[in-house]
């Protein structure tokens, strides 16, 4: 069974996903303008309504895989508290402050600097609104609300795949790559899923208006990219690399500039810009950005053992199979724009991670031991998506025709 990759606008799951993304951004927007109470709760309920609407797409096996996976993850999230440092001391802590103070900007007072008060507040305000909907604060329901945010991104990824069984393989890869990070309140698995969704929607939008629904694809890309930027600080870096990868592949392969994608990306940066202005106005900084990154990087660069340690830690969890296969099948990868773009973005972000660890102001071994397994998740999931797109768009008949033309 195969399902041709149609426009998001014609997929029930795609329409529901865009509705959910719009609701999440509306929840954040009304909170940013002081509507943390009832207006944000209305937006939250609208997202739940769109999630229920997505159930209408169950007859599409691609969507069924994603709905089933998120349903199972929600059960696990609701049945397991988190005792990890980051979820409880950063994301849930910020969410509780918003819930108690009734302000999106509660963390900008500088209290508890260990909680990284400069981090974007989209997920915390979403968690806080979930607690407000049930009427009291607890750590279980807000944490599960973060898991629910996986659904719209996964539905859009499913829209980019043609075959139901390839969507199933991606769902399995997600569970393998994400593991417990999908349900325990960490943001890294969510970041990885939205990075893939941004790439998938960006490549669809880059195909141009001839597809008949360019505005819909551009809106989906802008919404996903905006949320990607607001998940955590690394999201902005990923969003820039994704946009650059999509535009570069479009320019090199199709000999044209994706102006629509570029415009949508610029629009997606506006919520992040507003947040950064608020952070700057509160005179808050980031321990990594305010350190001497360049000096640390130049000091460690000649030290080969430290570079090897970083590479070892980052590559420990990477699936070598997709990377090797795509390089061996390079001509096929080159002719599959989405796979090529995903490979470029994965390699680009891996390079950024290497540079960040090389320039870290913290003890290198400690920093790698406490974060490398999480921060590499976007690289892993992008590589798996690249390989699956290659399989999904494989066309043996077209290959035989092309081979016959060359031999003739």
Coordinates of C-alpha atoms in Angstrom, one line a residue:
X1 CA 0.0 0.0 0.0
X2 CA 1.3 3.4 -0.9
X3 CA 0.0 6.9 -0.4
X4 CA 1.2 9.6 -2.7
X5 CA 2.5 12.6 -0.8
X6 CA -0.2 15.2 -1.3
X7 CA -0.5 18.8 -0.2
X8 CA -0.8 19.4 3.5
X9 CA -4.0 21.3 2.7
X10 CA -5.7 18.1 1.4
X11 CA -4.7 16.0 4.4
X12 CA -7.0 15.9 7.4
X13 CA -4.0 15.3 9.6
X14 CA -2.2 18.2 8.1
X15 CA -5.0 20.6 8.6
X16 CA -5.4 19.5 12.2
X17 CA -1.7 19.8 12.7
X18 CA -1.7 23.4 11.5
X19 CA -4.7 24.2 13.7
X20 CA -2.8 22.8 16.7
X21 CA 0.3 24.9 15.9
X22 CA -1.8 28.0 15.5
X23 CA -3.4 27.3 18.9
X24 CA 0.0 26.8 20.6
X25 CA 1.2 30.1 19.1
X26 CA -2.0 31.8 20.1
X27 CA -1.6 30.6 23.7
X28 CA 1.9 32.0 23.7
X29 CA 0.8 35.3 22.1
X30 CA -2.1 36.0 24.4
X31 CA 0.2 35.2 27.4
X32 CA 2.8 37.6 26.0
X33 CA 0.2 40.4 26.1
X34 CA -1.0 39.6 29.6
X35 CA -3.7 37.0 28.9
X36 CA -2.2 34.1 30.9
X37 CA -5.7 33.3 32.3
X38 CA -8.8 32.5 30.4
X39 CA -7.6 33.5 26.9
X40 CA -4.7 31.2 27.1
X41 CA -6.9 28.4 28.4
X42 CA -9.3 28.9 25.4
X43 CA -6.3 28.5 23.1
X44 CA -5.3 25.4 24.9
X45 CA -8.7 23.9 24.6
X46 CA -8.7 24.8 20.9
X47 CA -5.5 22.8 20.5
X48 CA -7.2 19.8 22.2
X49 CA -10.1 20.2 19.8
X50 CA -7.7 20.1 16.8
X51 CA -6.0 17.0 18.3
X52 CA -9.4 15.3 18.4
X53 CA -10.0 16.5 14.8
X54 CA -6.8 14.7 13.9
X55 CA -8.5 11.4 14.8
X56 CA -10.5 11.8 11.6
X57 CA -7.2 11.0 9.7
X58 CA -6.9 7.6 11.3
X59 CA -7.9 5.9 8.0
X60 CA -4.6 7.3 6.6
X61 CA -2.1 4.8 7.9
X62 CA 0.7 7.4 7.9
X63 CA -1.3 9.5 10.4
X64 CA -2.4 6.4 12.3
X65 CA 1.2 5.6 13.2
X66 CA 1.8 9.1 14.6
X67 CA -1.5 9.2 16.5
X68 CA -0.8 5.8 18.0
X69 CA 2.7 6.7 19.1
X70 CA 1.7 10.0 20.7
X71 CA -1.3 8.3 22.4
X72 CA 1.1 5.7 23.9
X73 CA 3.6 8.3 25.0
X74 CA 0.8 10.4 26.7
X75 CA -0.2 7.3 28.8
X76 CA 3.5 6.9 29.8
X77 CA 3.9 10.7 30.5
X78 CA 0.7 10.7 32.7
X79 CA 1.9 7.7 34.6
X80 CA 5.4 8.8 35.4
X81 CA 6.7 11.8 37.4
X82 CA 10.1 13.2 36.4
X83 CA 13.0 13.4 38.9
X84 CA 15.5 14.7 36.4
X85 CA 17.3 18.1 37.0
X86 CA 16.4 19.9 33.8
X87 CA 12.7 19.1 33.7
X88 CA 12.1 20.0 37.3
X89 CA 14.6 22.8 37.8
X90 CA 14.1 24.6 34.5
X91 CA 10.9 23.8 32.5
X92 CA 8.5 22.8 35.3
X93 CA 10.0 25.4 37.6
X94 CA 9.4 28.2 35.1
X95 CA 5.9 26.8 34.4
X96 CA 5.0 26.9 38.1
X97 CA 6.3 30.5 38.4
X98 CA 4.1 31.5 35.5
X99 CA 1.1 29.6 37.1
X100 CA 1.6 31.3 40.5
X101 CA 2.6 34.8 39.3
X102 CA 0.2 34.9 36.3
X103 CA 2.8 36.3 34.0
X104 CA 4.8 35.0 31.0
X105 CA 7.7 37.1 32.2
X106 CA 7.9 35.8 35.8
X107 CA 11.3 34.3 35.2
X108 CA 12.8 37.5 34.1
X109 CA 13.1 38.9 37.6
X110 CA 16.5 37.1 37.9
X111 CA 15.4 34.8 40.7
X112 CA 17.1 31.4 40.8
X113 CA 19.7 32.0 38.1
X114 CA 20.5 28.2 38.1
X115 CA 17.2 27.8 36.1
X116 CA 18.5 29.6 33.0
X117 CA 16.0 32.5 33.2
X118 CA 16.9 33.6 29.6
X119 CA 15.4 30.4 28.1
X120 CA 12.3 30.9 26.0
X121 CA 9.0 30.4 27.8
X122 CA 6.7 28.9 25.2
X123 CA 6.8 25.4 26.7
X124 CA 6.6 26.6 30.3
X125 CA 3.5 28.8 29.5
X126 CA 2.0 25.8 27.7
X127 CA 2.6 23.7 30.8
X128 CA 1.2 26.4 33.1
X129 CA -1.9 26.7 31.0
X130 CA -2.4 22.9 31.2
X131 CA -2.3 23.2 35.0
X132 CA -4.8 26.1 34.9
X133 CA -7.2 24.0 32.9
X134 CA -7.3 21.3 35.5
X135 CA -7.5 24.0 38.3
X136 CA -4.4 23.3 40.3
X137 CA -0.7 22.8 40.0
X138 CA 0.9 19.4 39.6
X139 CA 3.9 18.2 37.7
X140 CA 2.2 15.3 35.9
X141 CA -0.4 16.9 33.6
X142 CA 1.9 19.8 32.6
X143 CA 4.7 17.4 31.7
X144 CA 2.3 15.3 29.6
X145 CA 1.1 18.5 27.9
X146 CA 4.7 18.9 26.6
X147 CA 4.5 15.4 25.2
X148 CA 1.3 16.4 23.4
X149 CA 3.3 19.0 21.5
X150 CA 4.9 16.2 19.5
X151 CA 1.6 15.5 17.7
X152 CA 1.4 18.4 15.2
X153 CA 5.0 18.1 14.2
X154 CA 4.7 14.3 13.7
X155 CA 1.6 14.7 11.6
X156 CA 3.4 17.1 9.3
X157 CA 6.3 14.8 9.0
X158 CA 3.9 12.0 8.1
X159 CA 2.4 14.3 5.3
X160 CA 5.9 14.5 3.8
X161 CA 6.1 10.7 3.4
X162 CA 4.5 8.7 0.6
X163 CA 4.4 5.2 2.0
X164 CA 2.6 4.2 5.2
X165 CA 5.3 1.7 6.1
X166 CA 8.0 4.3 5.9
X167 CA 6.0 6.4 8.3
X168 CA 5.9 3.4 10.6
X169 CA 9.6 3.0 10.4
X170 CA 10.0 6.7 11.3
X171 CA 7.8 6.2 14.3
X172 CA 10.0 3.2 15.4
X173 CA 13.1 5.4 14.8
X174 CA 11.6 8.1 16.9
X175 CA 11.0 5.8 19.8
X176 CA 14.5 4.4 19.5
X177 CA 16.2 7.8 19.3
X178 CA 14.0 9.7 21.7
X179 CA 13.6 7.0 24.4
X180 CA 12.6 8.3 27.8
X181 CA 13.3 11.9 26.7
X182 CA 9.9 11.8 24.9
X183 CA 8.0 11.7 28.2
X184 CA 10.2 12.8 31.1
X185 CA 10.0 16.6 30.6
X186 CA 13.3 17.2 28.7
X187 CA 13.0 19.4 25.6
X188 CA 15.7 17.7 23.5
X189 CA 13.4 15.1 21.9
X190 CA 10.8 17.8 21.2
X191 CA 13.5 19.9 19.6
X192 CA 14.6 17.0 17.4
X193 CA 11.1 16.3 16.2
X194 CA 10.4 20.0 15.4
X195 CA 13.7 20.2 13.5
X196 CA 12.7 17.4 11.3
X197 CA 9.2 18.9 10.9
X198 CA 10.7 22.2 9.9
X199 CA 12.9 20.6 7.3
X200 CA 10.0 18.5 5.9
X201 CA 7.5 21.5 5.7
X202 CA 10.3 23.7 4.3
X203 CA 11.1 21.3 1.5
X204 CA 7.4 21.0 0.6
X205 CA 7.0 24.7 0.6
X206 CA 10.2 25.2 -1.5
X207 CA 8.7 23.2 -4.4
X208 CA 6.8 26.3 -5.4
X209 CA 3.3 27.5 -6.2
X210 CA 2.7 25.0 -9.0
X211 CA 1.6 22.6 -6.3
X212 CA -1.5 24.7 -5.7
X213 CA -1.3 25.2 -2.0
X214 CA 2.0 27.0 -1.4
X215 CA 0.4 29.4 1.2
X216 CA -0.6 26.4 3.3
X217 CA 2.8 24.8 3.2
X218 CA 4.5 28.2 3.9
X219 CA 2.2 28.8 6.9
X220 CA 3.0 25.3 8.3
X221 CA 6.7 25.9 7.9
X222 CA 6.5 29.4 9.5
X223 CA 4.5 28.0 12.5
X224 CA 6.9 25.0 13.0
X225 CA 10.0 27.2 12.7
X226 CA 8.6 29.7 15.2
X227 CA 7.9 27.0 17.7
X228 CA 11.3 25.4 17.1
X229 CA 13.0 28.7 17.9
X230 CA 11.0 29.0 21.1
X231 CA 11.5 25.5 22.5
X232 CA 15.0 26.3 23.8
X233 CA 18.0 28.4 22.8
X234 CA 19.4 25.7 20.5
X235 CA 16.2 25.8 18.5
X236 CA 17.2 29.1 17.0
X237 CA 20.4 27.6 15.8
X238 CA 18.6 24.6 14.3
X239 CA 16.0 26.8 12.7
X240 CA 18.7 28.9 11.0
X241 CA 20.6 25.7 9.8
X242 CA 17.3 24.2 8.5
X243 CA 16.4 27.3 6.6
X244 CA 19.9 27.6 5.1
X245 CA 19.8 23.9 4.2
X246 CA 16.4 24.1 2.4
X247 CA 17.4 27.3 0.6
X248 CA 20.8 25.9 -0.4
X249 CA 19.5 22.7 -1.8
X250 CA 16.7 24.5 -3.6
X251 CA 19.2 26.9 -5.2
X252 CA 21.7 24.2 -6.1
X253 CA 19.3 21.6 -7.3
X254 CA 16.5 23.7 -8.9
X255 CA 18.5 26.8 -9.8
X256 CA 16.1 29.1 -8.1
X257 CA 15.8 31.0 -4.8
X258 CA 13.1 30.0 -2.4
X259 CA 11.9 33.5 -1.6
X260 CA 8.7 32.3 0.0
X261 CA 10.6 30.0 2.4
X262 CA 12.9 32.9 3.2
X263 CA 10.0 35.2 3.9
X264 CA 8.3 32.6 6.1
X265 CA 11.5 32.0 8.0
X266 CA 11.9 35.7 8.7
X267 CA 8.3 35.9 10.0
X268 CA 8.9 32.9 12.2
X269 CA 11.7 34.8 14.0
X270 CA 9.5 37.6 15.2
X271 CA 8.2 35.9 18.4
X272 CA 11.8 34.9 19.3
X273 CA 12.9 38.5 18.7
X274 CA 10.2 39.8 21.0
X275 CA 11.4 37.4 23.7
X276 CA 15.0 38.3 23.3
X277 CA 14.2 42.0 23.6
X278 CA 12.4 41.2 26.9
X279 CA 15.4 39.2 28.1
X280 CA 17.7 42.1 27.1
X281 CA 15.5 44.6 28.9
X282 CA 15.8 42.5 32.1
X283 CA 19.6 42.4 31.7
X284 CA 19.8 38.7 31.8
X285 CA 22.5 36.7 30.1
X286 CA 23.5 33.2 29.2
X287 CA 26.4 31.5 30.8
X288 CA 27.6 30.0 27.5
X289 CA 27.0 33.0 25.3
X290 CA 28.6 35.4 27.8
X291 CA 31.8 33.3 28.2
X292 CA 34.9 33.5 26.1
X293 CA 33.8 30.9 23.5
X294 CA 36.3 31.9 20.9
X295 CA 39.2 31.8 23.4
X296 CA 38.3 28.4 24.8
X297 CA 37.8 27.0 21.3
X298 CA 41.2 28.2 20.1
X299 CA 42.8 26.9 23.3
X300 CA 41.3 23.5 23.0
X301 CA 41.6 23.1 19.2
X302 CA 45.3 22.1 19.1
X303 CA 44.6 19.6 21.8
X304 CA 43.8 16.4 19.8
X305 CA 42.7 14.2 22.7
X306 CA 40.0 16.8 23.7
X307 CA 38.7 16.9 20.1
X308 CA 38.6 13.1 20.0
X309 CA 36.7 13.0 23.3
X310 CA 34.0 15.3 21.9
X311 CA 33.8 13.3 18.6
X312 CA 33.6 10.1 20.6
X313 CA 30.8 11.3 22.9
X314 CA 28.8 12.8 20.0
X315 CA 29.1 9.9 17.7
X316 CA 28.5 7.2 20.3
X317 CA 24.8 7.3 19.7
X318 CA 24.7 8.1 16.0
X319 CA 23.4 5.4 13.8
X320 CA 26.2 4.9 11.3
X321 CA 24.0 2.9 8.9
X322 CA 22.0 5.8 7.5
X323 CA 25.1 8.0 7.1
X324 CA 27.1 5.3 5.4
X325 CA 24.3 4.3 3.1
X326 CA 23.6 7.8 2.0
X327 CA 27.3 8.3 1.2
X328 CA 27.5 5.0 -0.6
X329 CA 24.3 5.9 -2.6
X330 CA 25.4 9.5 -3.1
X331 CA 24.0 9.8 -6.6
X332 CA 20.6 8.7 -5.3
X333 CA 20.9 11.1 -2.3
X334 CA 21.8 13.9 -4.7
X335 CA 18.6 13.3 -6.7
X336 CA 16.4 13.3 -3.6
X337 CA 16.3 16.9 -2.4
X338 CA 14.6 16.3 1.0
X339 CA 17.2 13.6 1.9
X340 CA 20.0 15.8 0.8
X341 CA 18.8 18.7 2.8
X342 CA 18.3 16.5 5.9
X343 CA 21.9 15.2 5.6
X344 CA 23.2 18.7 5.2
X345 CA 21.4 20.0 8.2
X346 CA 22.4 17.0 10.4
X347 CA 26.1 17.4 9.5
X348 CA 25.8 21.2 10.0
X349 CA 24.3 20.9 13.4
X350 CA 26.8 18.2 14.4
X351 CA 29.5 20.7 13.5
X352 CA 27.9 23.4 15.7
X353 CA 27.7 21.0 18.6
X354 CA 31.4 20.1 18.2
X355 CA 32.3 23.9 18.2
X356 CA 30.1 24.5 21.3
X357 CA 31.7 21.7 23.3
X358 CA 35.1 22.8 22.2
X359 CA 34.4 26.3 23.5
X360 CA 32.5 25.4 26.6
X361 CA 33.5 27.4 29.8
X362 CA 32.7 24.3 31.9
X363 CA 34.8 21.2 32.5
X364 CA 34.7 19.4 29.2
X365 CA 34.3 15.9 30.5
X366 CA 31.5 17.0 32.9
X367 CA 29.7 18.9 30.2
X368 CA 29.8 16.0 27.7
X369 CA 28.8 13.5 30.3
X370 CA 25.7 15.5 31.4
X371 CA 24.4 16.6 28.0
X372 CA 25.9 15.0 24.9
X373 CA 23.4 12.1 24.8
X374 CA 20.6 14.6 24.7
X375 CA 22.0 17.3 22.5
X376 CA 22.8 14.9 19.7
X377 CA 19.2 13.8 19.3
X378 CA 18.4 16.2 16.4
X379 CA 21.4 14.9 14.5
X380 CA 20.2 11.3 15.0
X381 CA 16.6 11.9 14.0
X382 CA 17.6 14.0 11.0
X383 CA 19.8 11.2 9.7
X384 CA 17.1 8.6 10.2
X385 CA 14.6 10.9 8.4
X386 CA 17.1 11.4 5.5
X387 CA 17.5 7.7 5.0
X388 CA 13.8 7.0 5.2
X389 CA 13.0 9.7 2.6
X390 CA 15.6 8.1 0.4
X391 CA 13.8 4.8 0.7
X392 CA 10.3 6.5 0.5
X393 CA 11.1 8.2 -2.8
X394 CA 13.1 5.4 -4.4
X395 CA 11.7 4.7 -7.9
X396 CA 13.3 1.6 -9.5
X397 CA 11.3 2.1 -12.7
X398 CA 12.7 5.6 -13.1
X399 CA 16.2 4.4 -12.4
X400 CA 15.9 1.7 -15.1
X401 CA 14.7 4.3 -17.6
X402 CA 17.6 6.6 -16.7
X403 CA 20.1 3.8 -17.0
X404 CA 18.7 2.8 -20.4
X405 CA 19.0 6.4 -21.6
X406 CA 22.7 6.5 -20.5
X407 CA 23.5 3.2 -22.2
X408 CA 21.7 4.2 -25.3

